[in-house]
Short mmCIF file of N, CA and C (backbone and C1' of nucleotides) in Angstrom, two decimals:
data_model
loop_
_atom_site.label_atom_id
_atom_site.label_comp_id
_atom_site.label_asym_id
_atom_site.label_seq_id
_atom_site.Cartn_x
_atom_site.Cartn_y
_atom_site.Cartn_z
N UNK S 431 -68.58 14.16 10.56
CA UNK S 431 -69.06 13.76 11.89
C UNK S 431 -70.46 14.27 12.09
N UNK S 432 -71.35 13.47 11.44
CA UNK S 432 -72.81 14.54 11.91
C UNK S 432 -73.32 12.90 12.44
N UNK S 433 -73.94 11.95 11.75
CA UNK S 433 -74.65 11.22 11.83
C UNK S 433 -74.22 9.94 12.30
N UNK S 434 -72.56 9.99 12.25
CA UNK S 434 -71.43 8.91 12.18
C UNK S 434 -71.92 8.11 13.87
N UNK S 435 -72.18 6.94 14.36
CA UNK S 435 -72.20 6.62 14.90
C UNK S 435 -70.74 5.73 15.54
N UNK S 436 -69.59 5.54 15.18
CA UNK S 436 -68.59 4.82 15.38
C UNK S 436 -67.80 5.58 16.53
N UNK S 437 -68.89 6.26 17.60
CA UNK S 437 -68.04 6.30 18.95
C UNK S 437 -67.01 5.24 19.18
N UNK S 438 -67.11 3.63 18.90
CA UNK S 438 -66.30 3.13 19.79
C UNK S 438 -67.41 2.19 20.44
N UNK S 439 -67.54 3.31 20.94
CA UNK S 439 -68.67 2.87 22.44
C UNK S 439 -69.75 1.77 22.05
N UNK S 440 -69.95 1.99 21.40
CA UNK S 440 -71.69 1.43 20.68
C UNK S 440 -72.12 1.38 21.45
N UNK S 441 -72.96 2.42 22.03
CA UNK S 441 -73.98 1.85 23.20
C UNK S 441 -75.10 0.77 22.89
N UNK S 442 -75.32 0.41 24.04
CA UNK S 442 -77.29 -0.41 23.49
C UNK S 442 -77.95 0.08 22.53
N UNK S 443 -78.08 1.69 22.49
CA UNK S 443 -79.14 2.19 21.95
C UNK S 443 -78.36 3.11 20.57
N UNK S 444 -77.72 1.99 20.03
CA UNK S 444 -77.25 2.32 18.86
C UNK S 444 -78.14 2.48 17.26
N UNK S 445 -78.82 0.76 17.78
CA UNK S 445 -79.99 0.61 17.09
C UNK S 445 -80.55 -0.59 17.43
N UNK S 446 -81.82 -0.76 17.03
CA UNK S 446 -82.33 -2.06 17.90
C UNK S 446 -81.86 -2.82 17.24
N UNK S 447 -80.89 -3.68 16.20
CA UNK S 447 -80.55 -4.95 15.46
C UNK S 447 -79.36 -5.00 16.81
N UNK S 448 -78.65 -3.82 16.71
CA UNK S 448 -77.20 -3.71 17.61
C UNK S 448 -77.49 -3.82 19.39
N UNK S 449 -78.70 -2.93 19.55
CA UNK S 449 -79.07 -3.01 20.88
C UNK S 449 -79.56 -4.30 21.52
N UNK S 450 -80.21 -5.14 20.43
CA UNK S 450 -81.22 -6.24 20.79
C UNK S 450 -79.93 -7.62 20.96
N UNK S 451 -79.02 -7.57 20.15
CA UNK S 451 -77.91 -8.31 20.18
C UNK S 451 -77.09 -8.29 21.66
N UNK S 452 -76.62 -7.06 21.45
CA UNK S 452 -76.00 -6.78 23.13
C UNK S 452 -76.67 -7.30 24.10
N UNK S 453 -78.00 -7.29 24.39
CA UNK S 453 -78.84 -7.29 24.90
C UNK S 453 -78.82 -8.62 25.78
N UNK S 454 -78.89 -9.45 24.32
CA UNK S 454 -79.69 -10.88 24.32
C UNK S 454 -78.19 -11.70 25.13
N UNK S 455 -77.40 -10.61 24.15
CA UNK S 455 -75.60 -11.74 25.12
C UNK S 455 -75.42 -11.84 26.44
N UNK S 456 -76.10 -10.58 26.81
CA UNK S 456 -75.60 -9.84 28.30
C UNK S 456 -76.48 -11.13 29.10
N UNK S 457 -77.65 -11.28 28.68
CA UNK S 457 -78.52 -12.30 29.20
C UNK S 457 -78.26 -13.38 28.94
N UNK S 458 -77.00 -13.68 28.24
CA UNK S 458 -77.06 -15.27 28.52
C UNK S 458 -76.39 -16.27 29.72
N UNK S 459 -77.02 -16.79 30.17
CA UNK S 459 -76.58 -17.39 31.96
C UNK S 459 -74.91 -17.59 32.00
N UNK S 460 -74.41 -17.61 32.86
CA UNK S 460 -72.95 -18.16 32.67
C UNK S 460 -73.27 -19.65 32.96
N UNK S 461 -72.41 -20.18 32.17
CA UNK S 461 -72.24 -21.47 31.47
C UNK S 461 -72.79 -22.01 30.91
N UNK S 462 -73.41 -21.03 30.03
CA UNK S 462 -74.31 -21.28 29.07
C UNK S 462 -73.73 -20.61 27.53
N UNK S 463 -74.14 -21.34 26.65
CA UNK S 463 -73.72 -20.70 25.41
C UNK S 463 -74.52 -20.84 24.39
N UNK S 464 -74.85 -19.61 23.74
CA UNK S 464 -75.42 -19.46 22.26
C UNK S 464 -75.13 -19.58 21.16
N UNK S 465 -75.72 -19.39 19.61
CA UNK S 465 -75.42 -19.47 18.59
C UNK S 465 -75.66 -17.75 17.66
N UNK S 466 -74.81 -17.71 16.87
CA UNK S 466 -74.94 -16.21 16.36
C UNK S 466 -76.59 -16.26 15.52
N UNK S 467 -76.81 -17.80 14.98
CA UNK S 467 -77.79 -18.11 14.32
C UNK S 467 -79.20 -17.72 14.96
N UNK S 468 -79.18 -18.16 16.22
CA UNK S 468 -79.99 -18.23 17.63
C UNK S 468 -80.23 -17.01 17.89
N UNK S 469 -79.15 -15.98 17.62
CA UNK S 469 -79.68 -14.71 18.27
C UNK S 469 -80.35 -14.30 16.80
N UNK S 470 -79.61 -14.43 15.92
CA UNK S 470 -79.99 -13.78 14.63
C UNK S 470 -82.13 -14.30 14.61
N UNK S 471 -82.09 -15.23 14.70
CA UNK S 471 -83.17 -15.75 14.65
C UNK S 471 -84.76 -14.83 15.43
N UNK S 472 -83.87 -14.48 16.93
CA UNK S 472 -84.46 -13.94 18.02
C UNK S 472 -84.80 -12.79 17.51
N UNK S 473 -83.70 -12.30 16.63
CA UNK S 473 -84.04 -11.21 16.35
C UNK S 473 -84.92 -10.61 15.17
N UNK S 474 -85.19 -11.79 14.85
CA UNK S 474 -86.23 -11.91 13.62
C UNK S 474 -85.54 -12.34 12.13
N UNK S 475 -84.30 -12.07 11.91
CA UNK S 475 -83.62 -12.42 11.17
C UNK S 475 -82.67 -13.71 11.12
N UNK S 476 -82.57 -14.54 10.78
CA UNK S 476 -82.46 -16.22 10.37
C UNK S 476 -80.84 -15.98 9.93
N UNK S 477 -81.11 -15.50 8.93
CA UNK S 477 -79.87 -15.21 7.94
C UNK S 477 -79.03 -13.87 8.16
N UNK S 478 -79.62 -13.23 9.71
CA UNK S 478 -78.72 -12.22 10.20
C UNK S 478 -77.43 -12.24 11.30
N UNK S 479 -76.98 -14.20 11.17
CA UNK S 479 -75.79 -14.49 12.00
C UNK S 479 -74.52 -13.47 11.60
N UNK S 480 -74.62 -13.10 10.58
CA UNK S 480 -73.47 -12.42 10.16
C UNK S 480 -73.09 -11.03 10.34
N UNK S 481 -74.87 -10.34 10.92
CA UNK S 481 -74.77 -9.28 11.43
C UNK S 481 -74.77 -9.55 13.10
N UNK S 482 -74.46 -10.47 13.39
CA UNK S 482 -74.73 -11.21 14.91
C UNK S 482 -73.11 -10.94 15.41
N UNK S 483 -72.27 -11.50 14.39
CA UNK S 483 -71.43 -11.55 14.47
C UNK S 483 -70.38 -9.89 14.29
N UNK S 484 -70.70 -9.69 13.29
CA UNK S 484 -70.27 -8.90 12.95
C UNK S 484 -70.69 -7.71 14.23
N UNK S 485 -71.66 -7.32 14.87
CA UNK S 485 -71.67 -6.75 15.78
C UNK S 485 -70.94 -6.86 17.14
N UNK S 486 -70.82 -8.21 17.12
CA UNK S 486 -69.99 -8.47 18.90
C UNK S 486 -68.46 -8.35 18.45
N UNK S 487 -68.29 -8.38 17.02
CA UNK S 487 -66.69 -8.02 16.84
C UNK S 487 -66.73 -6.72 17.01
N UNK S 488 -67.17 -5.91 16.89
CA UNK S 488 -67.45 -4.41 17.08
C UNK S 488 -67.38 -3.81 18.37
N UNK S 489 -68.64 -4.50 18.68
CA UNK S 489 -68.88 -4.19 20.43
C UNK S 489 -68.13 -4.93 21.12
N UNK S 490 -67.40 -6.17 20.99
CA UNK S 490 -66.36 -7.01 22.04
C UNK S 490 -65.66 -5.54 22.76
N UNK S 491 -65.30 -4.36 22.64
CA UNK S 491 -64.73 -3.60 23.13
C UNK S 491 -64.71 -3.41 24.34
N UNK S 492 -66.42 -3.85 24.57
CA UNK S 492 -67.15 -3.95 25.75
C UNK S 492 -66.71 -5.05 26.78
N UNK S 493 -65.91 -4.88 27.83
CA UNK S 493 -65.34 -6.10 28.06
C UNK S 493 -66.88 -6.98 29.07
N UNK S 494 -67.83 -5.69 29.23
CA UNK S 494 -69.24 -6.25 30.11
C UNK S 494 -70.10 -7.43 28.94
N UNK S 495 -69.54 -7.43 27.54
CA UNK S 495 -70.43 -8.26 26.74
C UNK S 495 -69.54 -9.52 26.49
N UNK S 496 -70.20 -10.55 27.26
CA UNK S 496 -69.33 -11.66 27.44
C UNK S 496 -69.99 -12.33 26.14
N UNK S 497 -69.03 -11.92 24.93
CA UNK S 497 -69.39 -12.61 23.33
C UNK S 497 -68.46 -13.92 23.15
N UNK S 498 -67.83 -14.39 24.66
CA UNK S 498 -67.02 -15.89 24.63
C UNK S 498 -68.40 -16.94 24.38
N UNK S 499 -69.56 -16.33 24.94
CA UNK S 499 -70.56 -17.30 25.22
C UNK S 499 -71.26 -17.82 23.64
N UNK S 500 -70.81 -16.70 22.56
CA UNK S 500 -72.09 -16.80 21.56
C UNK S 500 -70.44 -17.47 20.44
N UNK S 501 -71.26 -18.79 20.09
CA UNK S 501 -70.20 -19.66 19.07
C UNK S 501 -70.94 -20.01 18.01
N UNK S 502 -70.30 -20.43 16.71
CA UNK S 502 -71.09 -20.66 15.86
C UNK S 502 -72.19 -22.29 16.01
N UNK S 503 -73.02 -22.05 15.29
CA UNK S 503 -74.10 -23.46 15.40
C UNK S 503 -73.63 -24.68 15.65
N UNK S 504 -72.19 -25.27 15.17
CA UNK S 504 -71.71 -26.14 15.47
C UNK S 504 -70.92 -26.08 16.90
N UNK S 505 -70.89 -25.08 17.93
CA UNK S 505 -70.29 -25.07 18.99
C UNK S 505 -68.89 -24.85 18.78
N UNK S 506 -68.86 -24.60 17.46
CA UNK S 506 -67.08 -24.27 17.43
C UNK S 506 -66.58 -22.45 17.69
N UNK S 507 -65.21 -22.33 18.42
CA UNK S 507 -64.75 -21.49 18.75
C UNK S 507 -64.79 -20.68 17.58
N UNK S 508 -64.91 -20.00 17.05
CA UNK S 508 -64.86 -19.80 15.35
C UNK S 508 -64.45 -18.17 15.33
N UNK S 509 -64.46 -17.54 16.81
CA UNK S 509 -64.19 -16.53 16.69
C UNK S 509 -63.13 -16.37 18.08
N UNK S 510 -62.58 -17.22 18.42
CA UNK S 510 -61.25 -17.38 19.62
C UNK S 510 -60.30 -16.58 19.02
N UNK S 511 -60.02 -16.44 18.10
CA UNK S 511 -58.90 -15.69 17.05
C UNK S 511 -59.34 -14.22 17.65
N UNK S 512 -60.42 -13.61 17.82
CA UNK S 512 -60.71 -12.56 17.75
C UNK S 512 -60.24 -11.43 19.45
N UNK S 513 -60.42 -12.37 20.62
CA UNK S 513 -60.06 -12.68 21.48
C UNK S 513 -58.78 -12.48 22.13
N UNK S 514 -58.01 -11.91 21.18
CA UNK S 514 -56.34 -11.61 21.42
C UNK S 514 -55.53 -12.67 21.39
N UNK S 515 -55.87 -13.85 22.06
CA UNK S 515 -55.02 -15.13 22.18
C UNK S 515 -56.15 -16.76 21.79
N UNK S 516 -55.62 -17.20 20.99
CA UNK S 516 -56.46 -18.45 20.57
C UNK S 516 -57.08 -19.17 21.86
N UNK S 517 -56.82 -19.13 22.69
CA UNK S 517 -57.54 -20.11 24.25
C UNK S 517 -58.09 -18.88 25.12
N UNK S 518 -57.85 -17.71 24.91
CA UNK S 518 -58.37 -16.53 25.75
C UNK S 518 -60.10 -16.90 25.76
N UNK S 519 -60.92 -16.89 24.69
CA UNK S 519 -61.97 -17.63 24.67
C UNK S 519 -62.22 -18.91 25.35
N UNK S 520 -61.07 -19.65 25.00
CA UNK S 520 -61.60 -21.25 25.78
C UNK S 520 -61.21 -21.19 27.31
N UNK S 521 -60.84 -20.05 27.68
CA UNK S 521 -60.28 -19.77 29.22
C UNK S 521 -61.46 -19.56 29.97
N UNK S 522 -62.35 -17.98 29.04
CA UNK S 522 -63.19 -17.84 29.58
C UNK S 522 -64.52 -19.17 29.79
N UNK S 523 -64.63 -19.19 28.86
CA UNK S 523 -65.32 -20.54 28.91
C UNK S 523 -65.65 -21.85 29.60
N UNK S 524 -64.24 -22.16 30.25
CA UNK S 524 -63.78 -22.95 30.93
C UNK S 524 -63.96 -23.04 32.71
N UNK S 525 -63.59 -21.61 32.36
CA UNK S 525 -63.62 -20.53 34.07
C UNK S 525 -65.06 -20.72 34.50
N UNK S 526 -66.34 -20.42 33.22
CA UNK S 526 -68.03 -20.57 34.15
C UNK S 526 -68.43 -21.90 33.97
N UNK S 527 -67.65 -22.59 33.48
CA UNK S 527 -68.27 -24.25 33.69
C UNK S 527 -68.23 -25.02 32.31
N UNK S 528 -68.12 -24.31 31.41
CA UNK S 528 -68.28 -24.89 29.85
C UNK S 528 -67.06 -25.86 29.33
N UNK S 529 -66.85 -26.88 29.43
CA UNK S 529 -65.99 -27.47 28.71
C UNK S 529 -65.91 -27.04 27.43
N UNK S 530 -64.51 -26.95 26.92
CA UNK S 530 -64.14 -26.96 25.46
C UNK S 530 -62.92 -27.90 25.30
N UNK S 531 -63.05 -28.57 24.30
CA UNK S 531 -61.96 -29.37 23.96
C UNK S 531 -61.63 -29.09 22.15
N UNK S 532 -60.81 -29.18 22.13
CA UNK S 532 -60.22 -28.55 20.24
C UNK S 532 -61.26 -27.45 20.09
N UNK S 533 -60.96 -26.47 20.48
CA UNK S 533 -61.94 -25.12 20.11
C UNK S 533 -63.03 -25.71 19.99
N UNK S 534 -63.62 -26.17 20.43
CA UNK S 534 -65.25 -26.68 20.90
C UNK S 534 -65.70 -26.92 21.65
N UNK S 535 -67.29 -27.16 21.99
CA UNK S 535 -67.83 -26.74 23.13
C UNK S 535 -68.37 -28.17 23.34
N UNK S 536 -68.15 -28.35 24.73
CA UNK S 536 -68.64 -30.35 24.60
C UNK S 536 -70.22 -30.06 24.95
N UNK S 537 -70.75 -31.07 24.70
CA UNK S 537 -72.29 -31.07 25.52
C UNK S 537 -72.89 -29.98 25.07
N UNK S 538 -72.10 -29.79 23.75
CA UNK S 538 -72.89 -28.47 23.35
C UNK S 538 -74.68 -28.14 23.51
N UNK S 539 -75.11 -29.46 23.01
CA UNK S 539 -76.84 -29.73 22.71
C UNK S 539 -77.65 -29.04 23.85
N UNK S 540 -76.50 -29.50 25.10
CA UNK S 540 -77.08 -29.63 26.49
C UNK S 540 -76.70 -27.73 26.79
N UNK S 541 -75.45 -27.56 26.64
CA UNK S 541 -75.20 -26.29 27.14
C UNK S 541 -76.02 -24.90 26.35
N UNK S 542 -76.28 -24.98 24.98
CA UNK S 542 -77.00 -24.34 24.38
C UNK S 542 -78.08 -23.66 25.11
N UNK S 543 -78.23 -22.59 24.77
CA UNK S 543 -79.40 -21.85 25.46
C UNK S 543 -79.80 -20.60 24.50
N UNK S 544 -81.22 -20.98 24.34
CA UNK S 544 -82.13 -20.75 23.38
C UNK S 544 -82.98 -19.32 23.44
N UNK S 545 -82.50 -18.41 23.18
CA UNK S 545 -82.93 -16.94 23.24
C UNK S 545 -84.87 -16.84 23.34
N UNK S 546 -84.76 -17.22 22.33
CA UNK S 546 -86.26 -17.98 21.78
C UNK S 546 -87.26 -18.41 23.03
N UNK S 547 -86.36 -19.91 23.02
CA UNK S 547 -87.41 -20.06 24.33
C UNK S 547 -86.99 -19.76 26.02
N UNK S 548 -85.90 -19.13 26.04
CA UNK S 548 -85.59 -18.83 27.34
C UNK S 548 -85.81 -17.16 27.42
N UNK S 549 -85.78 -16.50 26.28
CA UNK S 549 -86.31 -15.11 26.53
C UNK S 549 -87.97 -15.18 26.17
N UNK S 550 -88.62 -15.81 26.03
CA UNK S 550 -89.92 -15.48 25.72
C UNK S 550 -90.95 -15.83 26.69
P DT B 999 -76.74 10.28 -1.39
"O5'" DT B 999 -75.83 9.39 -2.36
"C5'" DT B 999 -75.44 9.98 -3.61
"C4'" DT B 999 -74.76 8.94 -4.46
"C3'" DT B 999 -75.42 7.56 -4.40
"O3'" DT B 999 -75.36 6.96 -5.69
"C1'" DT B 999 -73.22 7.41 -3.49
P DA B 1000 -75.90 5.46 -5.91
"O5'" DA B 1000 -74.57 4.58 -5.80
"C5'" DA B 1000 -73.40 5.01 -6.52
"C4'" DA B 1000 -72.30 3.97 -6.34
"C3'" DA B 1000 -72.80 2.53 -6.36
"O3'" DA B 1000 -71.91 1.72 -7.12
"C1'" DA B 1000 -71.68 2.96 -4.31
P DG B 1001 -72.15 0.13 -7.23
"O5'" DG B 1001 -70.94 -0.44 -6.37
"C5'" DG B 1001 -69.62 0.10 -6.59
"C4'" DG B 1001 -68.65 -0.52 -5.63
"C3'" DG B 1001 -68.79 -2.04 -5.50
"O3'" DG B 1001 -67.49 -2.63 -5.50
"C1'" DG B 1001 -69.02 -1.03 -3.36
P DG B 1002 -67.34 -4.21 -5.21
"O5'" DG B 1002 -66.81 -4.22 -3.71
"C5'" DG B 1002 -65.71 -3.36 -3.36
"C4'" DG B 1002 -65.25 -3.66 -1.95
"C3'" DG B 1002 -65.15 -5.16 -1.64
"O3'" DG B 1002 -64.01 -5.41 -0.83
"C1'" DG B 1002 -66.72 -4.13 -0.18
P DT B 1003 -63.68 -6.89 -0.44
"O5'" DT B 1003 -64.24 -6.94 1.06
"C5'" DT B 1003 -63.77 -5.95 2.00
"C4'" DT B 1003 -64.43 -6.17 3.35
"C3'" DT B 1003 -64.42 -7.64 3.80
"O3'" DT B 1003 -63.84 -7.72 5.09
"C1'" DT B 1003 -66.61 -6.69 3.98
P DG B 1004 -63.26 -9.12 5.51
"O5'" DG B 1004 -64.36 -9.53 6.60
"C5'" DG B 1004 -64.55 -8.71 7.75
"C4'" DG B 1004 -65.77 -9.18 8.52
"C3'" DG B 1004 -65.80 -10.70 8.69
"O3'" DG B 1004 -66.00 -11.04 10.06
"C1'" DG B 1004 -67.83 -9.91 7.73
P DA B 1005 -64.66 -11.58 10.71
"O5'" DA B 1005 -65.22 -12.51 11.87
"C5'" DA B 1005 -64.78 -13.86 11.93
"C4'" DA B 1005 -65.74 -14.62 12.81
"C3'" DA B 1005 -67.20 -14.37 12.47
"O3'" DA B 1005 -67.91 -15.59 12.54
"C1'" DA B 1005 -66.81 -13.92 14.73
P DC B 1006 -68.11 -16.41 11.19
"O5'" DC B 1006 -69.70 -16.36 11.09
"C5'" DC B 1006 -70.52 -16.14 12.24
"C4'" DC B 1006 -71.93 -16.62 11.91
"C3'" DC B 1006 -72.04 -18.14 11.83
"O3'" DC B 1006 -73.28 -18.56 12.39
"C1'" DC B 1006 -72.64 -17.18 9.76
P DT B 1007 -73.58 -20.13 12.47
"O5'" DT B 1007 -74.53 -20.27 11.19
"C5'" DT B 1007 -75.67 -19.41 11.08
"C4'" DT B 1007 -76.56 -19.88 9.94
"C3'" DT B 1007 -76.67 -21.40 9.86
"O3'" DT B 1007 -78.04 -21.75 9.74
"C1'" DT B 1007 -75.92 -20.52 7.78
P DA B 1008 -78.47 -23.30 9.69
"O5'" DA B 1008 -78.84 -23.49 8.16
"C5'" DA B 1008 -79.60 -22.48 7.50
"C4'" DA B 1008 -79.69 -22.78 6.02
"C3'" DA B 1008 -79.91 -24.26 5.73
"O3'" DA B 1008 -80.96 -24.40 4.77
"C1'" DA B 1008 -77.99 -23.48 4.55
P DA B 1009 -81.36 -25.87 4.30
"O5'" DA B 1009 -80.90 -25.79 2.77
"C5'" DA B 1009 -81.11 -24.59 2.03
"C4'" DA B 1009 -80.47 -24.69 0.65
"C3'" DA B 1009 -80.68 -26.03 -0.03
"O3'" DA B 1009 -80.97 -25.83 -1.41
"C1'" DA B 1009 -78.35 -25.61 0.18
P DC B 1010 -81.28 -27.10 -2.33
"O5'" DC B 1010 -79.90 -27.20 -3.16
"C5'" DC B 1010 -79.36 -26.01 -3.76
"C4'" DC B 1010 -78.12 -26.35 -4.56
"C3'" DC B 1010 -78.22 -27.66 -5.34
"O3'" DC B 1010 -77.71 -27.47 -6.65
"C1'" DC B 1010 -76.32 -27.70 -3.92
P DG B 1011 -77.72 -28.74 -7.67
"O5'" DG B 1011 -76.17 -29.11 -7.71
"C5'" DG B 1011 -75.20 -28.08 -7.96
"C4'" DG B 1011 -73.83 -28.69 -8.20
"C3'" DG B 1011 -73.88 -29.99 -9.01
"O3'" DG B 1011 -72.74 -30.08 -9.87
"C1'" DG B 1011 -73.02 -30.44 -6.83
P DG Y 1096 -71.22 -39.22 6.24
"O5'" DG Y 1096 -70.09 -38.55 5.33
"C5'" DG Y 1096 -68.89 -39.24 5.01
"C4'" DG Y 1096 -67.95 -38.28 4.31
"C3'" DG Y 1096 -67.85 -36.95 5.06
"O3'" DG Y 1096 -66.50 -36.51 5.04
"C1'" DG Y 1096 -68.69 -36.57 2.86
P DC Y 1097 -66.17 -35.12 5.66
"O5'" DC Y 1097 -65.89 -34.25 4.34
"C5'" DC Y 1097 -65.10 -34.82 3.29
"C4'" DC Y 1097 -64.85 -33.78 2.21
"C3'" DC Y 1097 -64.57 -32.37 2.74
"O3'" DC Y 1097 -63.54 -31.77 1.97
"C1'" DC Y 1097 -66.52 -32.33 1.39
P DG Y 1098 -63.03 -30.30 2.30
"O5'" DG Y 1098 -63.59 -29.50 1.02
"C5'" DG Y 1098 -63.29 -29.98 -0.28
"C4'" DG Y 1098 -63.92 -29.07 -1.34
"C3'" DG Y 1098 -63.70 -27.59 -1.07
"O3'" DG Y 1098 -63.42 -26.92 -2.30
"C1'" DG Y 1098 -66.03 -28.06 -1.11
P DT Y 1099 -63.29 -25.35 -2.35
"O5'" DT Y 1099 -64.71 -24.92 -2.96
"C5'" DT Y 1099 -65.21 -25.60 -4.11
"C4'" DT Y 1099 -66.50 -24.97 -4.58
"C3'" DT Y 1099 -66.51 -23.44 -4.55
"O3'" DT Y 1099 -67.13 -22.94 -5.73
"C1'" DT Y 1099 -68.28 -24.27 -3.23
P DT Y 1100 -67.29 -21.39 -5.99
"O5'" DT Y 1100 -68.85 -21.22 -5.68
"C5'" DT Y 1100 -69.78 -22.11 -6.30
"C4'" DT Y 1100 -71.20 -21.64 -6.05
"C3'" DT Y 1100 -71.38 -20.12 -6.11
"O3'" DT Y 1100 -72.60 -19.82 -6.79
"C1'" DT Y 1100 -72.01 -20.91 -3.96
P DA Y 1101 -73.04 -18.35 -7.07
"O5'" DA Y 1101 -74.19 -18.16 -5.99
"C5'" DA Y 1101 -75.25 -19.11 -5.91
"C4'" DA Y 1101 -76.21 -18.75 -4.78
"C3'" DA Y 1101 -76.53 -17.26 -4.70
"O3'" DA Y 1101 -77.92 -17.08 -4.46
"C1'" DA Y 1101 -75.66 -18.01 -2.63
P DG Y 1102 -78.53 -15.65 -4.40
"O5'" DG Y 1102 -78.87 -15.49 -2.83
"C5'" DG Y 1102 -79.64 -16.51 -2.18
"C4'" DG Y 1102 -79.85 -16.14 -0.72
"C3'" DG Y 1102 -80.16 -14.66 -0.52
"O3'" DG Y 1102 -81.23 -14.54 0.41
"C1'" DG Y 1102 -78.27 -15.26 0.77
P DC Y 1103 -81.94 -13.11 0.56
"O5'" DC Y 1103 -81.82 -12.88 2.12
"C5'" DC Y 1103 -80.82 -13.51 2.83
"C4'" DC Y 1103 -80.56 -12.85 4.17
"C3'" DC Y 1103 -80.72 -11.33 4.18
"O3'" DC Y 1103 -81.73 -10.95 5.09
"C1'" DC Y 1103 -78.44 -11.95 4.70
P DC Y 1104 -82.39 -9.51 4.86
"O5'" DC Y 1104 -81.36 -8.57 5.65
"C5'" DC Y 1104 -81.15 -8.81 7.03
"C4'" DC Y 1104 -80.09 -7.86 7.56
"C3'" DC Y 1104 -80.36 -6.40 7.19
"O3'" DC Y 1104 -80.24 -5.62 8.35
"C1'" DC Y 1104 -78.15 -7.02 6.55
P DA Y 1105 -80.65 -4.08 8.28
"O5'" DA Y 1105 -79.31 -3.40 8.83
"C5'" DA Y 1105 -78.76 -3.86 10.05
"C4'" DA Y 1105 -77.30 -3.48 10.15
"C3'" DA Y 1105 -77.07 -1.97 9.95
"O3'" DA Y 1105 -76.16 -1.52 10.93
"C1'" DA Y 1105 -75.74 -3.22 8.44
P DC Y 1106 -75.82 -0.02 11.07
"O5'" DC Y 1106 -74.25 -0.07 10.79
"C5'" DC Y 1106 -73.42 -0.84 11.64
"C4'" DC Y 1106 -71.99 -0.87 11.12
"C3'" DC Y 1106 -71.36 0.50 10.94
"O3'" DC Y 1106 -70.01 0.47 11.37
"C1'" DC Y 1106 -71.33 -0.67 8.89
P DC Y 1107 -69.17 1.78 11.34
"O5'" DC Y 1107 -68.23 1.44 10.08
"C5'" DC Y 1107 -67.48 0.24 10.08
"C4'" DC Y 1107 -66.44 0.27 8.97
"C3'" DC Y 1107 -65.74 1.63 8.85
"O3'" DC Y 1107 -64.36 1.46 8.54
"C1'" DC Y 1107 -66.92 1.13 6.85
P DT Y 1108 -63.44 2.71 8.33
"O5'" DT Y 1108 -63.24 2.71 6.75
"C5'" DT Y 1108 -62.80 1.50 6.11
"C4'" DT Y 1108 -62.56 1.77 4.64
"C3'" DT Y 1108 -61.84 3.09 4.38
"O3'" DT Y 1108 -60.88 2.96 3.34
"C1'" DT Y 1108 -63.95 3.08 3.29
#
DNA sequence: TAGGTGACTAACG
DNA sequence: GCGTTAGCCACCT
């Protein structure tokens, strides 16, 4: 236990790949939804969806980081599994305005919201 | 210390 | 058009 960061907790200021992620979710509008690609991107890394991901499975603990919003590039639920119950995701989803139909997000093109150009 | 893993993405056959 | 492979980067065991 010296350096171990796996409070649990992960705060923001875990590290900026982890902090900047949290960050960017917390900011995304309700009824609006992102891509892990999108943030990965934001964050300077393209090919860091997987640490995109891999972080909000971590931090989901957080019930303040609404990670229902961030789906993969195709708008598919891809992480509803993660969620406790397969529709627990499409509930939330549903609840701020987002249609989903078969674990997907309709109007995705339209509902998408772009870290990039809406944070810059 | 080193290897494995992962809620992804893109390219190739 | 679909399935497989390779790349990414940080955390966990």
């Amino acid at each position: 236990m010296s350096a171990k960061k796996q409070e649990t907790t992960y705060s923001p200021a875990t590290n900026d790949f982890f902090g900047n992620v949290y960050d960017v979710v917390r900011l995304i509008p309700k009824g609006r939804v992102t891509s892990y690609g999108a943030i990965a991107a934001y964050l300077g890394s393209k090919r860091g969806a997987r640490m995109v991901g891999w972080a909000l499975g971590n931090g989901y603990t957080q019930n303040d980081l609404p990670a229902h919003r961030v789906v993969n590039r195709n708008g598919l639920l891809s992480a509803k599994l993660q969620f406790g119950t397969p529709t627990a995701m499409q509930e939330k989803l549903e609840s701020e305005g987002v249609q989903v139909k078969d674990d997907k997000v309709q109007d995705w093109h339209n509902k998408f919201w772009d870290p990039e150009k809406e944070l810059s």
